[in-house]
CSV table of C-alpha atoms in Angstrom, one decimal:
chain,number,residue,atom,x,y,z
Q,1,UNK,CA,0.0,0.0,0.0
Q,2,UNK,CA,1.2,3.5,-0.9
Q,3,UNK,CA,2.4,5.8,1.9
Q,4,UNK,CA,0.7,8.7,0.0
Q,5,UNK,CA,-2.7,9.9,1.0
Q,6,UNK,CA,-5.3,8.1,-1.1
Q,7,UNK,CA,-7.3,10.6,-3.2
Q,8,UNK,CA,-9.1,10.7,-6.5
Q,9,UNK,CA,-9.6,13.7,-8.9
Q,10,UNK,CA,-12.4,13.4,-11.3
Q,11,UNK,CA,-11.4,15.3,-14.5
Q,12,UNK,CA,-13.6,16.2,-17.4
Q,13,UNK,CA,-11.7,15.6,-20.6
Q,14,UNK,CA,-13.9,17.9,-22.7
Q,15,UNK,CA,-15.6,17.1,-26.0
Q,16,UNK,CA,-12.6,15.7,-27.9
Q,17,UNK,CA,-10.2,18.4,-29.0
Q,18,UNK,CA,-7.1,18.2,-26.8
Q,19,UNK,CA,-6.9,22.0,-26.6
Q,20,UNK,CA,-10.4,22.0,-25.0
Q,21,UNK,CA,-9.1,20.3,-21.8
Q,22,UNK,CA,-9.0,22.8,-19.0
Q,23,UNK,CA,-5.7,24.0,-17.6
Q,24,UNK,CA,-6.7,22.7,-14.2
Q,25,UNK,CA,-7.4,19.3,-15.8
Q,26,UNK,CA,-4.0,19.2,-17.4
Q,27,UNK,CA,-2.3,20.1,-14.1
Q,28,UNK,CA,-4.2,17.2,-12.4
Q,29,UNK,CA,-3.0,14.7,-15.0
Q,30,UNK,CA,0.6,15.9,-14.6
Q,31,UNK,CA,0.3,15.3,-10.9
Q,32,UNK,CA,-1.4,11.8,-11.2
Q,33,UNK,CA,0.1,8.7,-9.7
Q,34,UNK,CA,-2.3,6.6,-11.9
Q,35,UNK,CA,-4.9,7.4,-14.5
Q,36,UNK,CA,-8.2,5.5,-15.2
Q,37,UNK,CA,-9.6,6.7,-18.5
Q,38,UNK,CA,-12.7,6.0,-20.7
Q,39,UNK,CA,-13.1,5.1,-24.3
Q,40,UNK,CA,-14.3,8.5,-25.5
Q,41,UNK,CA,-11.4,10.5,-24.3
Q,42,UNK,CA,-8.8,11.7,-26.8
Q,43,UNK,CA,-5.7,9.4,-26.3
Q,44,UNK,CA,-3.5,12.4,-26.8
Q,45,UNK,CA,-4.6,13.6,-23.4
Q,46,UNK,CA,-2.6,10.9,-21.8
Q,47,UNK,CA,0.6,12.7,-23.0
Q,48,UNK,CA,0.0,15.1,-20.0
Q,49,UNK,CA,0.6,12.1,-17.6
Q,50,UNK,CA,4.2,11.5,-16.5
Q,51,UNK,CA,5.7,8.7,-18.6
Q,52,UNK,CA,6.4,6.5,-15.6
Q,53,UNK,CA,2.8,6.6,-14.3
Q,54,UNK,CA,0.3,3.8,-15.2
Q,55,UNK,CA,-2.7,4.6,-17.5
Q,56,UNK,CA,-5.5,2.1,-17.3
Q,57,UNK,CA,-8.4,1.8,-19.8
Q,58,UNK,CA,-11.7,1.2,-18.0
Q,59,UNK,CA,-14.1,2.1,-20.8
Q,60,UNK,CA,-16.1,0.3,-23.4
Q,61,UNK,CA,-15.3,-0.5,-27.0
Q,62,UNK,CA,-17.6,-2.1,-29.4
Q,63,UNK,CA,-17.2,-5.9,-29.3
Q,64,UNK,CA,-14.8,-5.8,-26.4
Q,65,UNK,CA,-15.1,-6.1,-22.6
Q,66,UNK,CA,-17.2,-3.5,-20.8
Q,67,UNK,CA,-16.3,-2.6,-17.2
Q,68,UNK,CA,-19.4,-2.5,-15.1
Q,69,UNK,CA,-19.8,0.7,-13.1
Q,70,UNK,CA,-19.5,-1.2,-9.8
Q,71,UNK,CA,-16.1,-2.6,-10.9
Q,72,UNK,CA,-14.9,0.9,-11.9
Q,73,UNK,CA,-15.9,2.2,-8.5
Q,74,UNK,CA,-14.0,-0.5,-6.8
Q,75,UNK,CA,-10.9,0.0,-9.0
Q,76,UNK,CA,-10.8,3.7,-8.1
Q,77,UNK,CA,-10.7,2.9,-4.4
Q,78,UNK,CA,-8.2,0.0,-4.9
Q,79,UNK,CA,-5.7,2.0,-6.9
Q,80,UNK,CA,-6.0,5.1,-4.6
Q,81,UNK,CA,-5.0,2.9,-1.7
Q,82,UNK,CA,-2.2,1.4,-3.7
Q,83,UNK,CA,-0.8,4.4,-5.6
Q,84,UNK,CA,-2.1,7.6,-3.9
Q,85,UNK,CA,-3.5,10.2,-6.4
Q,86,UNK,CA,-5.8,8.6,-8.9
Q,87,UNK,CA,-7.1,10.7,-11.8
Q,88,UNK,CA,-10.4,9.5,-13.2
Q,89,UNK,CA,-10.5,10.9,-16.7
Q,90,UNK,CA,-14.0,11.0,-18.3
Q,91,UNK,CA,-15.2,12.5,-21.6
Q,92,UNK,CA,-17.0,15.8,-21.7
Q,93,UNK,CA,-18.1,16.9,-18.2
Q,94,UNK,CA,-18.3,13.9,-15.8
Q,95,UNK,CA,-21.5,15.3,-14.1
Q,96,UNK,CA,-23.4,15.3,-17.5
Q,97,UNK,CA,-24.5,11.7,-18.1
Q,98,UNK,CA,-21.0,10.6,-17.0
Q,99,UNK,CA,-21.9,8.9,-13.7
Q,100,UNK,CA,-19.2,10.9,-12.1
Q,101,UNK,CA,-21.1,11.6,-8.9
Q,102,UNK,CA,-21.5,7.8,-8.3
Q,103,UNK,CA,-17.8,7.4,-8.5
Q,104,UNK,CA,-16.8,10.1,-6.1
Q,105,UNK,CA,-19.6,9.1,-3.7
Q,106,UNK,CA,-18.3,5.5,-3.6
Q,107,UNK,CA,-14.7,6.7,-3.1
Q,108,UNK,CA,-15.8,9.1,-0.3
Q,109,UNK,CA,-17.7,6.3,1.4
Q,110,UNK,CA,-14.5,4.2,1.5
Q,111,UNK,CA,-12.4,7.0,3.0
Q,112,UNK,CA,-10.8,8.3,-0.2
Q,113,UNK,CA,-10.7,12.1,-0.6
Q,114,UNK,CA,-12.3,13.4,-3.7
Q,115,UNK,CA,-12.1,16.5,-6.0
Q,116,UNK,CA,-13.9,17.4,-9.2
Q,117,UNK,CA,-12.5,19.3,-12.1
Q,118,UNK,CA,-15.3,20.1,-14.5
Q,119,UNK,CA,-14.9,19.6,-18.3
Q,120,UNK,CA,-16.4,21.4,-21.2
Q,121,UNK,CA,-19.6,19.4,-22.0
Q,122,UNK,CA,-20.1,18.2,-25.6
Q,123,UNK,CA,-23.7,19.2,-25.2
Q,124,UNK,CA,-22.7,22.9,-25.6
Q,125,UNK,CA,-19.2,22.7,-27.1
Q,126,UNK,CA,-20.0,20.6,-30.2
Q,127,UNK,CA,-22.9,22.7,-31.5
Q,128,UNK,CA,-20.8,25.8,-30.8
Q,129,UNK,CA,-17.9,24.5,-32.8
Q,130,UNK,CA,-20.4,24.2,-35.8
Q,131,UNK,CA,-21.6,27.8,-35.3
Q,132,UNK,CA,-24.9,26.6,-33.8
Q,133,UNK,CA,-26.0,28.7,-30.8
Q,134,UNK,CA,-28.2,26.8,-28.3
Q,135,UNK,CA,-30.0,30.1,-27.5
Q,136,UNK,CA,-30.5,33.1,-29.6
Q,137,UNK,CA,-32.8,36.1,-29.1
Q,138,UNK,CA,-36.1,35.7,-30.9
Q,139,UNK,CA,-35.4,32.0,-31.7
Q,140,UNK,CA,-34.7,30.1,-28.5
Q,141,UNK,CA,-34.8,31.3,-24.9
Q,142,UNK,CA,-33.6,28.0,-23.3
Q,143,UNK,CA,-32.3,24.5,-24.0
Q,144,UNK,CA,-32.8,21.0,-22.8
Q,145,UNK,CA,-30.0,18.4,-22.6
Q,146,UNK,CA,-31.4,14.9,-22.6
Q,147,UNK,CA,-30.1,11.4,-22.8
Q,148,UNK,CA,-31.2,9.6,-25.9
Q,149,UNK,CA,-31.2,6.2,-24.1
Q,150,UNK,CA,-32.1,5.4,-20.5
Q,151,UNK,CA,-30.4,2.5,-18.7
Q,152,UNK,CA,-33.2,0.3,-20.2
Q,153,UNK,CA,-32.3,1.4,-23.7
Q,154,UNK,CA,-35.4,3.4,-24.3
Q,155,UNK,CA,-35.8,7.1,-25.0
Q,156,UNK,CA,-36.3,9.4,-22.0
Q,157,UNK,CA,-39.8,10.6,-21.3
Q,158,UNK,CA,-38.4,14.1,-21.0
Q,159,UNK,CA,-38.0,14.2,-24.8
Q,160,UNK,CA,-41.8,14.4,-25.1
Q,161,UNK,CA,-41.9,17.3,-22.6
Q,162,UNK,CA,-39.1,19.1,-24.4
Q,163,UNK,CA,-40.7,18.7,-27.8
Q,164,UNK,CA,-43.7,20.6,-26.6
Q,165,UNK,CA,-41.6,23.7,-25.8
Q,166,UNK,CA,-39.9,26.2,-28.1
Q,167,UNK,CA,-36.5,25.4,-26.5
Q,168,UNK,CA,-33.6,23.9,-28.3
Q,169,UNK,CA,-33.3,20.2,-27.6
Q,170,UNK,CA,-29.8,18.6,-27.4
Q,171,UNK,CA,-29.8,14.8,-27.2
Q,172,UNK,CA,-26.7,12.8,-26.3
Q,173,UNK,CA,-26.3,9.1,-27.0
Q,174,UNK,CA,-29.4,9.1,-29.2
Q,175,UNK,CA,-28.4,7.7,-32.5
Q,176,UNK,CA,-29.8,4.2,-31.9
Q,177,UNK,CA,-33.1,5.7,-31.1
Q,178,UNK,CA,-33.2,8.4,-33.7
Q,179,UNK,CA,-36.4,7.1,-35.4
Q,180,UNK,CA,-38.2,7.0,-32.0
Q,181,UNK,CA,-37.0,10.5,-31.2
Q,182,UNK,CA,-38.2,12.0,-34.4
Q,183,UNK,CA,-41.5,10.3,-34.1
Q,184,UNK,CA,-42.2,12.2,-30.8
Q,185,UNK,CA,-41.8,15.5,-32.7
Q,186,UNK,CA,-43.9,14.3,-35.6
Q,187,UNK,CA,-46.8,13.4,-33.4
Q,188,UNK,CA,-46.8,17.1,-32.2
Q,189,UNK,CA,-46.8,18.3,-35.8
Q,190,UNK,CA,-43.2,19.6,-35.7
Q,191,UNK,CA,-42.2,17.8,-39.0
Q,192,UNK,CA,-40.3,20.7,-40.4
Q,193,UNK,CA,-38.3,21.6,-37.3
Q,194,UNK,CA,-34.6,21.8,-38.2
Q,195,UNK,CA,-32.2,19.1,-36.9
Q,196,UNK,CA,-28.4,18.8,-37.0
Q,197,UNK,CA,-26.4,15.7,-36.2
Q,198,UNK,CA,-22.7,16.2,-35.4
Q,199,UNK,CA,-20.5,13.1,-35.2
Q,200,UNK,CA,-17.0,13.1,-33.6
Q,201,UNK,CA,-17.5,16.8,-32.6
Q,202,UNK,CA,-14.4,19.0,-32.3
Q,203,UNK,CA,-12.2,16.3,-33.8
Q,204,UNK,CA,-10.4,16.3,-37.2
Q,205,UNK,CA,-12.9,13.7,-38.5
Q,206,UNK,CA,-16.0,15.7,-37.4
Q,207,UNK,CA,-19.0,15.3,-39.6
Q,208,UNK,CA,-22.3,17.2,-39.9
Q,209,UNK,CA,-25.6,16.5,-41.5
Q,210,UNK,CA,-28.6,18.9,-41.3
Q,211,UNK,CA,-32.2,18.2,-42.1
Q,212,UNK,CA,-35.6,18.3,-40.6
Q,213,UNK,CA,-37.5,16.0,-38.3
Q,214,UNK,CA,-39.0,14.3,-41.4
Q,215,UNK,CA,-35.8,14.0,-43.3
Q,216,UNK,CA,-33.0,13.5,-40.8
Q,217,UNK,CA,-33.3,9.7,-40.3
Q,218,UNK,CA,-32.9,9.0,-44.1
Q,219,UNK,CA,-30.1,11.5,-44.4
Q,220,UNK,CA,-28.2,10.0,-41.4
Q,221,UNK,CA,-28.7,6.5,-42.8
Q,222,UNK,CA,-27.6,7.5,-46.3
Q,223,UNK,CA,-24.4,9.2,-44.9
Q,224,UNK,CA,-23.8,6.4,-42.4
Q,225,UNK,CA,-23.8,8.6,-39.3
Q,226,UNK,CA,-23.2,6.6,-36.1
Q,227,UNK,CA,-22.2,7.3,-32.5
Q,228,UNK,CA,-20.7,9.2,-30.9
Q,229,UNK,CA,-22.9,12.0,-32.1
Q,230,UNK,CA,-24.9,14.9,-30.8
Q,231,UNK,CA,-28.4,15.6,-32.0
Q,232,UNK,CA,-29.6,19.3,-32.0
Q,233,UNK,CA,-33.2,20.0,-32.6
Q,234,UNK,CA,-34.7,23.5,-33.0
Q,235,UNK,CA,-34.8,26.7,-35.0
Q,236,UNK,CA,-31.2,27.6,-34.0
Q,237,UNK,CA,-29.9,25.0,-36.4
Q,238,UNK,CA,-31.0,27.3,-39.3
Q,239,UNK,CA,-28.7,30.0,-37.8
Q,240,UNK,CA,-25.6,28.1,-38.6
Q,241,UNK,CA,-23.4,29.2,-41.4
Q,242,UNK,CA,-20.1,27.5,-42.4
Q,243,UNK,CA,-16.7,29.0,-42.0
Q,244,UNK,CA,-16.3,29.6,-45.8
Q,245,UNK,CA,-19.4,31.8,-45.8
Q,246,UNK,CA,-18.2,33.6,-42.7
Q,247,UNK,CA,-15.0,34.5,-44.5
Q,248,UNK,CA,-16.9,35.7,-47.5
Q,249,UNK,CA,-19.0,38.0,-45.3
Q,250,UNK,CA,-15.8,39.2,-43.5
Q,251,UNK,CA,-14.0,40.0,-46.8
Q,252,UNK,CA,-17.1,41.8,-48.1
Q,253,UNK,CA,-17.1,44.0,-44.9
Q,254,UNK,CA,-13.4,44.7,-45.2
Q,255,UNK,CA,-13.4,45.6,-48.8
Q,256,UNK,CA,-16.7,47.5,-49.0
Q,257,UNK,CA,-16.4,51.2,-49.7
Q,258,UNK,CA,-16.4,53.2,-46.5
Q,259,UNK,CA,-19.1,55.9,-46.2
Q,260,UNK,CA,-18.0,59.4,-46.9
Q,261,UNK,CA,-18.0,61.3,-43.6
Q,262,UNK,CA,-18.7,64.5,-45.4
Q,263,UNK,CA,-22.0,63.2,-46.9
């Protein structure tokens, strides 16, 4: 057993882009005695960890072993007692559908000191990186962030509540239930509501498809969109304009004749 004080720091890795890790998160990784990391974190983040410190994968990959949450909880405590400072690195923000609270609660119950370093949630960062605001005056006054699959694999009943509002709806982990999600909006007559799906948000292989409630399923299937992806539903999707168009507008402003002050 380590002579160091056992402690765990829960670090949010952000949405994917290495540069979107917080400075405080990077400092925690540099001070780690051992790191437990998930499948959705960018592997390049492990470069912040000292070369002689263990990095242990405890996430899930398709077709490979999945660590049950109870086993992850136990590993956090085990390694904290053995090594000292354990950093638990989780994608996005660990308190947004990340089960981070369960992990620090379990650690605290077993005498392990805990700390939390928030991460930039993909729910807000990924749409922003595609120039999609979640709120905009006159279009959307609020937004919902909802899981696309409950622990039983079904869509959340909150989606039906959100669909009745004028708010932007952001759905995480919803690709497998995309047809069921769109059906909820269709029942309410919101067939033409804009929808964006962003796959691998903030990463070099990021992909975007835009459509409506009626068309998005077919578009996503034709273009082979899969998880991990964020679904954004609402009028704010139509506010998006790509970076090329943004440069065209900027150049137009720069080179437009300036008004004559004497006129």
